mmCIF file of C-alpha atoms in Angstrom:
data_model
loop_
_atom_site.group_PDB
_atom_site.id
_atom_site.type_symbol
_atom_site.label_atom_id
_atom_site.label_comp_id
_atom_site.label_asym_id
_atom_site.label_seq_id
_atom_site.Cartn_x
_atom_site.Cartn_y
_atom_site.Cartn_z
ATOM 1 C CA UNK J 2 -78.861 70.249 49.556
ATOM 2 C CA UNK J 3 -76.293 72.076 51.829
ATOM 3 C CA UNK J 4 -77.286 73.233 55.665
ATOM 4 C CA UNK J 5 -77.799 76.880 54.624
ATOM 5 C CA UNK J 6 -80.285 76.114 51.994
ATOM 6 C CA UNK J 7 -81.985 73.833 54.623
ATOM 7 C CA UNK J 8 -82.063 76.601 57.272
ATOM 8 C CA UNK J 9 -83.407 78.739 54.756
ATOM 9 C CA UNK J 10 -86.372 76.230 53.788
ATOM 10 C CA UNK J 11 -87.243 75.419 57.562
ATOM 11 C CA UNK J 12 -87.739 78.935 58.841
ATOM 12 C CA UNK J 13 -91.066 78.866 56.901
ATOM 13 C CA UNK J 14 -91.858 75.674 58.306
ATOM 14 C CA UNK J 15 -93.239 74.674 62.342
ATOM 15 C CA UNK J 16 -90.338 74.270 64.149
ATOM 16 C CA UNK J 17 -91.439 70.593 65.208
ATOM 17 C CA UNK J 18 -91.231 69.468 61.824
ATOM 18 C CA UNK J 19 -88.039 71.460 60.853
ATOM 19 C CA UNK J 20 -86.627 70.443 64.012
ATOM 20 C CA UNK J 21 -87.587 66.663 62.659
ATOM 21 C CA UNK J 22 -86.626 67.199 58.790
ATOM 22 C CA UNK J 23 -83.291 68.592 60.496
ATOM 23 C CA UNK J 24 -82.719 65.335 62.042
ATOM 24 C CA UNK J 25 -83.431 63.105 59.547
ATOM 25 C CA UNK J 26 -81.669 65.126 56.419
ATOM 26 C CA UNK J 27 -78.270 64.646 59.210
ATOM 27 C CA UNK J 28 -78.730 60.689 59.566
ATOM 28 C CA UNK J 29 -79.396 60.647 55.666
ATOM 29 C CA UNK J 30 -76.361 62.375 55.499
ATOM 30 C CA UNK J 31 -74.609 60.127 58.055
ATOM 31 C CA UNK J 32 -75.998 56.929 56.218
ATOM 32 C CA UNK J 33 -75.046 58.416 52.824
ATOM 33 C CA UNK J 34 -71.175 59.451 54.086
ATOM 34 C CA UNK J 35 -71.033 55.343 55.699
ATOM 35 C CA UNK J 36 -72.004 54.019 52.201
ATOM 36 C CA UNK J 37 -69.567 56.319 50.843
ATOM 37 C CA UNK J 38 -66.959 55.323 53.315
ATOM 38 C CA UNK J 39 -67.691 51.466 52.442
ATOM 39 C CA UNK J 40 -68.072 51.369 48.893
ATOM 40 C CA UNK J 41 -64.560 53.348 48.625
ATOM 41 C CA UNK J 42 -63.209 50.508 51.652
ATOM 42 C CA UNK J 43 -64.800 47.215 48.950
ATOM 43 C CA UNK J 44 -62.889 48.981 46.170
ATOM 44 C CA UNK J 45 -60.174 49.639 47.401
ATOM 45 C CA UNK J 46 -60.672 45.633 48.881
ATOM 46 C CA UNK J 47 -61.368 44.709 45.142
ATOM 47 C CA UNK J 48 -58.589 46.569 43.873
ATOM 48 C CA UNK J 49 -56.183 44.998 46.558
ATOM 49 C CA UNK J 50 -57.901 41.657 45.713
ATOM 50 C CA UNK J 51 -57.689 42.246 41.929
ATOM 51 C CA UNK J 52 -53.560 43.039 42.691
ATOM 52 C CA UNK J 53 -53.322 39.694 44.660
ATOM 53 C CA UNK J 54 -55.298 37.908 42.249
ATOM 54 C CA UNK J 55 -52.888 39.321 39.031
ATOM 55 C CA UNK J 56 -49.855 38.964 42.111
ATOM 56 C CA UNK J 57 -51.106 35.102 42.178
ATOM 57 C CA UNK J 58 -51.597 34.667 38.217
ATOM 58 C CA UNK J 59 -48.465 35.802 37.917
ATOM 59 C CA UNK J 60 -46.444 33.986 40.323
ATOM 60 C CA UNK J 61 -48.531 31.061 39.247
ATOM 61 C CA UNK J 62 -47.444 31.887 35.933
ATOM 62 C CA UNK J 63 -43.564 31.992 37.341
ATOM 63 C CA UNK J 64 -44.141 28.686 39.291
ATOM 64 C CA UNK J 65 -45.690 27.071 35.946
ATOM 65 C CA UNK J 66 -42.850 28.145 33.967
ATOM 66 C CA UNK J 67 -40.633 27.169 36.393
ATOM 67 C CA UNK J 68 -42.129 23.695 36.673
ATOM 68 C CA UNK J 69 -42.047 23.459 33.209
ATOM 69 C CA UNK J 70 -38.263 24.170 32.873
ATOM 70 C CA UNK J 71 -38.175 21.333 35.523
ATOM 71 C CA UNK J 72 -40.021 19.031 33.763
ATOM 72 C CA UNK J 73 -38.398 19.768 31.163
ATOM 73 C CA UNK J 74 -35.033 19.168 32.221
ATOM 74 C CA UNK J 75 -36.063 16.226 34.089
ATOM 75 C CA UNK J 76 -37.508 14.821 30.611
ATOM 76 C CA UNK J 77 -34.020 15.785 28.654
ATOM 77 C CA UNK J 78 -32.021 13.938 31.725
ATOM 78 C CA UNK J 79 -34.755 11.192 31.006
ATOM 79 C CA UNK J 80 -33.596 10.763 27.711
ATOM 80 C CA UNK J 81 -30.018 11.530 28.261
ATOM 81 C CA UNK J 82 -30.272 8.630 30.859
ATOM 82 C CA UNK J 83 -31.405 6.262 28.198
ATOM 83 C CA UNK J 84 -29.288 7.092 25.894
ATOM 84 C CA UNK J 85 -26.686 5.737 28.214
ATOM 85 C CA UNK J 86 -28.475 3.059 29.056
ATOM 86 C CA UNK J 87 -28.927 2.161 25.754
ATOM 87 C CA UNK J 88 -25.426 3.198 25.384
ATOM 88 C CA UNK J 89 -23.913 0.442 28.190
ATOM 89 C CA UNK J 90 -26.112 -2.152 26.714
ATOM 90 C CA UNK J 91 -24.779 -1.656 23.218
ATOM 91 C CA UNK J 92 -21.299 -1.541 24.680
ATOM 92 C CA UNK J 93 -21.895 -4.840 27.000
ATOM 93 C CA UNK J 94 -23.389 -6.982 24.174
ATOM 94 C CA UNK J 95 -20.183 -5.808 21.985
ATOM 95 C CA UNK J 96 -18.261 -6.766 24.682
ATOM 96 C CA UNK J 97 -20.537 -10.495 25.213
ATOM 97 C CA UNK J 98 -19.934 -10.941 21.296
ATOM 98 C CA UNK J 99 -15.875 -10.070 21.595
ATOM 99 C CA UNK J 100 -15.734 -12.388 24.629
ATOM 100 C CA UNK J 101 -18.147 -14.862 22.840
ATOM 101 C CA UNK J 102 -15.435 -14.943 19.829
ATOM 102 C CA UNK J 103 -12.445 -15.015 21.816
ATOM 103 C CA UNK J 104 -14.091 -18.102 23.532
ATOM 104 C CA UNK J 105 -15.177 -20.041 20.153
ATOM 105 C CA UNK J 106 -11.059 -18.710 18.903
ATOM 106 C CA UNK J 107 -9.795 -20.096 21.702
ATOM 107 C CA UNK J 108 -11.638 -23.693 21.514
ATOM 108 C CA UNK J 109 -10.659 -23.251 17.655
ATOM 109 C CA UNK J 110 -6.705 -22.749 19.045
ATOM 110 C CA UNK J 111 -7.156 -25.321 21.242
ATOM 111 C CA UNK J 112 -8.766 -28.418 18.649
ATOM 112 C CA UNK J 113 -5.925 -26.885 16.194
ATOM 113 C CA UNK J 114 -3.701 -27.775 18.681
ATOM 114 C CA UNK J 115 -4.913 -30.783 19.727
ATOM 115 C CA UNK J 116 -4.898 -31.869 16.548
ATOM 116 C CA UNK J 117 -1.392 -30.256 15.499
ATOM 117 C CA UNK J 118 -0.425 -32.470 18.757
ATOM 118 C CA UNK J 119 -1.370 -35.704 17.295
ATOM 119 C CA UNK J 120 -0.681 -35.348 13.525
ATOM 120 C CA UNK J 121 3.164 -34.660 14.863
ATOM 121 C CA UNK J 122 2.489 -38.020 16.879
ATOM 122 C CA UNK J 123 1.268 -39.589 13.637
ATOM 123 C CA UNK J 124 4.238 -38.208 11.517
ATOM 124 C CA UNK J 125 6.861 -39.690 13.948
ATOM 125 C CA UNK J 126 4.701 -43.438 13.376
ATOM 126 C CA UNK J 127 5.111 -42.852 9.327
ATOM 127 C CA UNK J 128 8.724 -41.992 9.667
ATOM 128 C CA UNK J 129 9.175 -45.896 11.677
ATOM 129 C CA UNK J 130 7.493 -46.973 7.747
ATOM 130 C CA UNK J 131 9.227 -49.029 5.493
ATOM 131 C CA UNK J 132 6.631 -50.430 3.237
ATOM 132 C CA UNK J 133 3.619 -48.758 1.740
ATOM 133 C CA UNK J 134 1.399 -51.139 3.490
ATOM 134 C CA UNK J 135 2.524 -50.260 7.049
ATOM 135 C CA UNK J 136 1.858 -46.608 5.885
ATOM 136 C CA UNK J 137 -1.620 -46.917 4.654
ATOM 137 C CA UNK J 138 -2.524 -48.235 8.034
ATOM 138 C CA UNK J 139 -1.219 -45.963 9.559
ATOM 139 C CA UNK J 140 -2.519 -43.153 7.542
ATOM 140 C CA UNK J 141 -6.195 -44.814 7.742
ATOM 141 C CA UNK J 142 -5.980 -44.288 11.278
ATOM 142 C CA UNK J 143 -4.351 -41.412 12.430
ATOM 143 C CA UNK J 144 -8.274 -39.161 12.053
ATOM 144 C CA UNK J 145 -9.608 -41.534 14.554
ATOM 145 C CA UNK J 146 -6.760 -41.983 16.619
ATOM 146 C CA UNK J 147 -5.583 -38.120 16.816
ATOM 147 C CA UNK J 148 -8.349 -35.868 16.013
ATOM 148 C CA UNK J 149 -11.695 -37.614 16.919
ATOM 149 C CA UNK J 150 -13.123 -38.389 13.402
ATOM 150 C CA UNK J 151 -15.594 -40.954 13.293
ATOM 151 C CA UNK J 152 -14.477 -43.177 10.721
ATOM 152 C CA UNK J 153 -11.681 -42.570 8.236
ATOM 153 C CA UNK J 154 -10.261 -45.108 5.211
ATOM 154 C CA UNK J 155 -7.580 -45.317 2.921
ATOM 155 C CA UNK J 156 -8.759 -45.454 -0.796
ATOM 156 C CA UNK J 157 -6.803 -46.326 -4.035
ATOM 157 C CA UNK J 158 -7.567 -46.908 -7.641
ATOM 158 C CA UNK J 159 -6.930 -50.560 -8.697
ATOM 159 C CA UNK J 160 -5.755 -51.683 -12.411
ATOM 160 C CA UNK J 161 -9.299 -51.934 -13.791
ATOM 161 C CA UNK J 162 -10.002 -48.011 -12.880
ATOM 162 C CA UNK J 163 -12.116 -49.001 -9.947
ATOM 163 C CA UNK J 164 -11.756 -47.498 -6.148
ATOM 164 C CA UNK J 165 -10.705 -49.706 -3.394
ATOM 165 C CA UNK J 166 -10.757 -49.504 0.084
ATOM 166 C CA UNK J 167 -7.413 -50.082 1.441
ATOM 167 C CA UNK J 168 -7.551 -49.757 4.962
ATOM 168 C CA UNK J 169 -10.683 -48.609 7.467
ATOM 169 C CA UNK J 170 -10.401 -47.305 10.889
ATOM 170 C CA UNK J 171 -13.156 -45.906 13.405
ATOM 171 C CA UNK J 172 -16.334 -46.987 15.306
ATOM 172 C CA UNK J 173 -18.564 -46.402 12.319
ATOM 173 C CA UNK J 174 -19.324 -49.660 9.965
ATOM 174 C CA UNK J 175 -17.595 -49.472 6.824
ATOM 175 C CA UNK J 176 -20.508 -49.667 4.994
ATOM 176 C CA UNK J 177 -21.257 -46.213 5.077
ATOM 177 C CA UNK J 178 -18.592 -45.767 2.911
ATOM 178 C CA UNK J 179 -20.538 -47.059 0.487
ATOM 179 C CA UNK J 180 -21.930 -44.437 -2.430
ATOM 180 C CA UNK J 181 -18.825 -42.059 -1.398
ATOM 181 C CA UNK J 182 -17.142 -43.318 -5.139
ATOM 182 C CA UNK J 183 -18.284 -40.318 -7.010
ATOM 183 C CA UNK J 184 -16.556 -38.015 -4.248
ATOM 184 C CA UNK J 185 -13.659 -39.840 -3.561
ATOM 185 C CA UNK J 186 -13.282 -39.876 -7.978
ATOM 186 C CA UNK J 187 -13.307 -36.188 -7.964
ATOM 187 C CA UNK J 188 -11.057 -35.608 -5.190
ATOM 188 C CA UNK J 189 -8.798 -37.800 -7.603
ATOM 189 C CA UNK J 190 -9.833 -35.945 -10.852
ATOM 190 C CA UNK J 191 -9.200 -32.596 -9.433
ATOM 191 C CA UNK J 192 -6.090 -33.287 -7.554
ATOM 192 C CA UNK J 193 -7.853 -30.901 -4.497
ATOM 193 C CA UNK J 194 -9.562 -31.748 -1.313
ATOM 194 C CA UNK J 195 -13.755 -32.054 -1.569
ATOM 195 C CA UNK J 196 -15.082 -31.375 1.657
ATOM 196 C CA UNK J 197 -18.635 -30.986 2.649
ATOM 197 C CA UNK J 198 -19.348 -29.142 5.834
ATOM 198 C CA UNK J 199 -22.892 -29.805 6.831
ATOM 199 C CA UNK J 200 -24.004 -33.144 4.960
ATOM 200 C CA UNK J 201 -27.102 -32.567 6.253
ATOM 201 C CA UNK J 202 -27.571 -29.255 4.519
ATOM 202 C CA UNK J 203 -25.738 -29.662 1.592
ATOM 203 C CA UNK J 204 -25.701 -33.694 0.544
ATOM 204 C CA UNK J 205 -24.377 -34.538 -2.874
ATOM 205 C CA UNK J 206 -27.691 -36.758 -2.619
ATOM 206 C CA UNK J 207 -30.150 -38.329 -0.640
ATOM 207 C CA UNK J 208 -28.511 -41.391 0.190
ATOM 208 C CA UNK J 209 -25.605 -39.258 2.130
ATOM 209 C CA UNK J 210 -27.942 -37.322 4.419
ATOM 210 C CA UNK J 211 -29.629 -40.324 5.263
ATOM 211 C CA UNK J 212 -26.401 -42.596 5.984
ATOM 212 C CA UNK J 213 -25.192 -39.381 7.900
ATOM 213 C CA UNK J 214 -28.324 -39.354 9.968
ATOM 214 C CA UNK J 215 -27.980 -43.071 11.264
ATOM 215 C CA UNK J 216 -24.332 -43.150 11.392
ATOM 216 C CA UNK J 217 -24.440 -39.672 13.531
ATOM 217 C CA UNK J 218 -21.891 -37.346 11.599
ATOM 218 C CA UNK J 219 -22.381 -34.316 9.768
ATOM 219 C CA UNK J 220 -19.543 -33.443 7.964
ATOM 220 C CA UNK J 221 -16.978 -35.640 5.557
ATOM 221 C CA UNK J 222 -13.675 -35.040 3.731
ATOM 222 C CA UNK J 223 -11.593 -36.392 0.796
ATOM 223 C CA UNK J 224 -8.061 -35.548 0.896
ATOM 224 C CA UNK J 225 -6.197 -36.599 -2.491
ATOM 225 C CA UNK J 226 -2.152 -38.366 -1.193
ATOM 226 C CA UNK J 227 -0.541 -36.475 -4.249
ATOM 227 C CA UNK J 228 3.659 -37.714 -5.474
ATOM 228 C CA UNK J 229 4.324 -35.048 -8.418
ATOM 229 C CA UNK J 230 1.124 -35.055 -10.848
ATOM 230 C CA UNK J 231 0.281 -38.393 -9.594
ATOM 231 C CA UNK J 232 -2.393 -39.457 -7.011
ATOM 232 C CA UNK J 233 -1.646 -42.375 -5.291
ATOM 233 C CA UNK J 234 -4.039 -42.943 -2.784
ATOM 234 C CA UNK J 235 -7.588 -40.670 -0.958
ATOM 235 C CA UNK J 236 -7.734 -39.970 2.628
ATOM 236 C CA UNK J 237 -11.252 -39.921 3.395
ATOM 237 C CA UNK J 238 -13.007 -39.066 6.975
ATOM 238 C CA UNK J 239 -16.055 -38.686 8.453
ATOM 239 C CA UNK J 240 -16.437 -36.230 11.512
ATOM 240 C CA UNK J 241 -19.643 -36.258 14.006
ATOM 241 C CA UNK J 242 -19.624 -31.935 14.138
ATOM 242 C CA UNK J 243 -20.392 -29.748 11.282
ATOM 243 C CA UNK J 244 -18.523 -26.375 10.155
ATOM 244 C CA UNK J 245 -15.840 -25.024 12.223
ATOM 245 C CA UNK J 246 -15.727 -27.355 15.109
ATOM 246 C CA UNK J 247 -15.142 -29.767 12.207
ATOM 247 C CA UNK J 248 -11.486 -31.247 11.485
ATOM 248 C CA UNK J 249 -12.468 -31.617 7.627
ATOM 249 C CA UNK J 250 -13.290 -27.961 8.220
ATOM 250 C CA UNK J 251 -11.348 -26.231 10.773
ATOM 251 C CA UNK J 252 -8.391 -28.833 10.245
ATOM 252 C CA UNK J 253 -8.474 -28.709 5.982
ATOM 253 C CA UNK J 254 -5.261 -27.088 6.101
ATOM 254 C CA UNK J 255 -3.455 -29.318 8.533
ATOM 255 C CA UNK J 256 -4.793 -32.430 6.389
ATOM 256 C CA UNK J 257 -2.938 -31.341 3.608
ATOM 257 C CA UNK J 258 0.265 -31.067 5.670
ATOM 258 C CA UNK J 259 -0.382 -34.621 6.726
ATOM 259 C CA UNK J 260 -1.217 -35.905 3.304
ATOM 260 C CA UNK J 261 2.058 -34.262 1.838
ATOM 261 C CA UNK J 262 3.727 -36.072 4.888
ATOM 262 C CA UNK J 263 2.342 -39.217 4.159
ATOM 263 C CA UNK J 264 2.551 -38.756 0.344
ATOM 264 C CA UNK J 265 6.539 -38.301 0.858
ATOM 265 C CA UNK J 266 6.968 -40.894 2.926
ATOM 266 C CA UNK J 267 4.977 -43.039 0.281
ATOM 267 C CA UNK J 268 7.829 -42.206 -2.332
ATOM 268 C CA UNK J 269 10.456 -42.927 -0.047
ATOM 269 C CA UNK J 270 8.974 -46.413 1.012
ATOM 270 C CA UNK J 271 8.467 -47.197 -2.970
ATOM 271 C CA UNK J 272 11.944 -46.107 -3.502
ATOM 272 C CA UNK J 273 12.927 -48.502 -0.898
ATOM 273 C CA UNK J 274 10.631 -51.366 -2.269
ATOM 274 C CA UNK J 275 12.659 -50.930 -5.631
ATOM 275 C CA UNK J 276 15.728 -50.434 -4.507
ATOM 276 C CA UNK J 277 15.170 -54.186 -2.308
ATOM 277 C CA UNK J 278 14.049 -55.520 -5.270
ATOM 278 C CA UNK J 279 17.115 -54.445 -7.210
ATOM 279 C CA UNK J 280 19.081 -55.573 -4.787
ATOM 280 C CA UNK J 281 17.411 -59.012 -4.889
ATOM 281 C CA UNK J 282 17.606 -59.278 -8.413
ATOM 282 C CA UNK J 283 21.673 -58.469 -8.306
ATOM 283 C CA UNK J 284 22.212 -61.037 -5.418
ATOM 284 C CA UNK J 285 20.537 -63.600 -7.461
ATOM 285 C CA UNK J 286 21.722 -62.718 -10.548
ATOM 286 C CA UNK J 287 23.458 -65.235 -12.922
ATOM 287 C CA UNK J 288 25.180 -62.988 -14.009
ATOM 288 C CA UNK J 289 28.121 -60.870 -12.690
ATOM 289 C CA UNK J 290 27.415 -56.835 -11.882
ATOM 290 C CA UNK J 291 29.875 -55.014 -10.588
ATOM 291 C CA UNK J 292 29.154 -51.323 -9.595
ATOM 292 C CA UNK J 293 32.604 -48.631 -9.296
ATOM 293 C CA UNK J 294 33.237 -45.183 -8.562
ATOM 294 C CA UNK J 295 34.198 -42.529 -11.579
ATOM 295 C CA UNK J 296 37.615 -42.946 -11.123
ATOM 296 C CA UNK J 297 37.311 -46.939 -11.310
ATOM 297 C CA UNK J 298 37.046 -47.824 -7.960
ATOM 298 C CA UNK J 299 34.912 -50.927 -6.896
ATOM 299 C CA UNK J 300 31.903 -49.949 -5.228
ATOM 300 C CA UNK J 301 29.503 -53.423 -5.053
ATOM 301 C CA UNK J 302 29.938 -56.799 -6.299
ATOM 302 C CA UNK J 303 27.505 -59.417 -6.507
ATOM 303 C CA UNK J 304 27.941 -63.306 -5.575
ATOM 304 C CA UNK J 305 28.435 -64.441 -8.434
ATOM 305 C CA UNK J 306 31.493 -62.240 -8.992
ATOM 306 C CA UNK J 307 32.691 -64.089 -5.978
ATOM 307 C CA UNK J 308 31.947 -67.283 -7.602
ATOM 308 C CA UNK J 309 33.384 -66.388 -10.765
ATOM 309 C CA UNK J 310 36.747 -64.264 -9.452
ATOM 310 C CA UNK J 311 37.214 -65.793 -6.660
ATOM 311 C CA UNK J 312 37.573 -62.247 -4.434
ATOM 312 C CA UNK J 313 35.143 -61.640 -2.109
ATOM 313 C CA UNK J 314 33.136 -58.992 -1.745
ATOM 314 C CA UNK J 315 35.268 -57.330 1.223
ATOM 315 C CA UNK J 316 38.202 -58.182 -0.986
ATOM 316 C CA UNK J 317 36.944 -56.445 -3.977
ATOM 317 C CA UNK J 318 35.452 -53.358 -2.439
ATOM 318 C CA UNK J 319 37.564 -49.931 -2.358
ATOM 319 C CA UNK J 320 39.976 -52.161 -4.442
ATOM 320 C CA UNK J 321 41.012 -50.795 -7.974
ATOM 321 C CA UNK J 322 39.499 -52.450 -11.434
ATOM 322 C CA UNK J 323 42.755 -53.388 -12.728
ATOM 323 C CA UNK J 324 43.164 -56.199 -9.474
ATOM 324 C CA UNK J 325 40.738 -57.983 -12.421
ATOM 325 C CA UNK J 326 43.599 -58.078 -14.690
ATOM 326 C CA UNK J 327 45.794 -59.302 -12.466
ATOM 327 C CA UNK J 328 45.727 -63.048 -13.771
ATOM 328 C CA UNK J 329 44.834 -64.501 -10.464
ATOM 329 C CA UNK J 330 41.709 -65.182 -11.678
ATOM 330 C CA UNK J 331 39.912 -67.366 -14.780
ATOM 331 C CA UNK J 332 41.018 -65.623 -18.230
ATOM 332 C CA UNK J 333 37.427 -66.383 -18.824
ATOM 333 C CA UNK J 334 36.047 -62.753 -17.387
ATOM 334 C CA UNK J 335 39.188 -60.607 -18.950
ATOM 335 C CA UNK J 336 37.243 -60.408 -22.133
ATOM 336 C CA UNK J 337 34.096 -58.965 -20.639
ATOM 337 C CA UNK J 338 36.244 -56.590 -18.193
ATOM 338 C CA UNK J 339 37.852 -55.431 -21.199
ATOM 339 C CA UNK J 340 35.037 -54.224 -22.992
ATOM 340 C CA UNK J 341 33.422 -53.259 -19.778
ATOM 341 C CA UNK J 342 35.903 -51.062 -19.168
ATOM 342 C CA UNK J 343 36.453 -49.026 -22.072
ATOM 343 C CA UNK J 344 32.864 -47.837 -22.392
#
């Protein structure tokens, strides 16, 4: 109701009352115009509140995203960290293997060496040979000597087809050589080296792993001494390590070098032995031998020529056939030079 209307209404009425109804319809008013006033100031409040609130959600929104993108990146530098990491370690345990090889090459070059070192030693000793026996002990002890083995012998098949121990050399008692016939026979039958790296591990039998258990060595080798198609004679050894760090092993190759060596040097000293025993049996001779050149120059006499000519043997030497015909001598030999000479 407006204050015309009102006016209109309280001219009928006492004026005490109207005055009173005035009053009160004006603070009703007043009351009614301050709710007004603050329900439009809390809305506009919960409006401005509802802004900040969506203002918050949605910088909270930013700051989560943003965070997220952080973690995010954090996590993918997390993993890209570890990567390299895992990366480095990769790279240093190559490295610890490479340097881990070069170390066990190096010890390799250096046994090889060492033993290179005292086979050349060994070869220079077989050179000073002149018999076969003064070789065989030499060859029986040149792995004990020179490269460390444990205990290394000389075998050689007698008359009867049996094997023999020739010579023995090491700190090991020769009776573990026993049972080692069947290897040392096919070392001869096949003409080729039989080596076994790890007689514990791979033992022709029982007997071996045992013997190689109380006579502390792991690995053994038969090296065949080979003139032509023939074998003369088995180098055998027996080495305390097993594999690589092995000379039957890691030193096969430079065994057969020193097997050749001694195997030549064998031939030579047999040649020698012959040629002494020739030369024996044409100093003692009965009868006369007389060796000359192809245009009939004297080359060797024997004693008895001496005996029976009468020239010595400096007198005879570089001197032509015909000084035999010269008839300063007994008629008795002109016959024989005669037909000697025309064959």
């Amino acid at each position: 109701m407006d204050i015309a209307h009102l006016l209109v209404s309280l001219a009928y009425w006492p004026l005490p009352l109207a005055l009173g109804a005035f009053i009160g319809m004006l603070i009703l008013r007043q009351r009614a115009r301050r709710r007004n006033d603050a329900a439009r100031q809390g809305a506009a409040r919960s409006s401005e509140m509802e802004h900040r609130s969506e203002m918050f959600d949605h910088e909270s929104t930013a700051i989560g995203d943003e965070k997220g993108e952080r973690t995010a990146a954090l996590e993918r530098s997390r993993q890209a960290a570890l990567c390299l990491i895992e990366d480095a370690n990769r790279q240093r345990d190559l490295a610890t293997q490479v340097m881990e090889k070069l170390s066990i090459a190096e010890q390799a070059a250096q046994r090889k060496a060492g033993w290179a070192q005292g086979l050349q030693e060994a070869g220079e000793m077989l050179g000073a040979c002149r018999t076969v026996e003064q070789l065989i002990v030499i060859a029986a002890t040149t792995p004990t000597s020179f490269l460390g083995a444990r205990l290394s012998w000389i075998s050689r098949v007698d008359k009867n087809g049996r094997i023999a121990m020739a010579a023995c050399s090491g700190d090991l008692n020769p009776e573990m050589t026993h049972d080692s016939e069947k290897c040392i026979m096919a070392a001869i039958q096949s003409r080729t080296p039989r080596i076994v790296a790890d007689i514990l591990a791979d033992a022709p039998n029982p007997v071996c792993a045992q013997k190689a258990r109380q006579g502390d060595f792991a690995s053994c080798g038969n090296f065949p001494i080979m003139i032509g198609h023939e074998c003369v004679a088995v180098l055998s050894i027996l080495s305390a390590e097993a594999g690589s760090a092995s000379v039957v092993v890691d030193g096969a190759v430079l065994m057969e070098v020193f097997c050749r060596q001694v195997a030549n040097v064998w031939e030579r000293c047999r040649t020698e032995e012959q040629l002494i025993k020739l030369s024996r049996a044409t100093m003692q001779s009965p009868a006369i031998v007389l060796i000359a050149t192809g245009d009939g120059m004297i080359d060797y006499v024997n004693p008895k020529f001496t005996e029976v000519t009468g020239y010595s043997s400096e007198e005879a030497v570089g001197k032509p056939c015909s000084i035999l015909k010269s008839g300063e001598h007994s008629a008795d030999i002109n016959p024989y030079l005669s037909q000697s000479h025309s064959r």
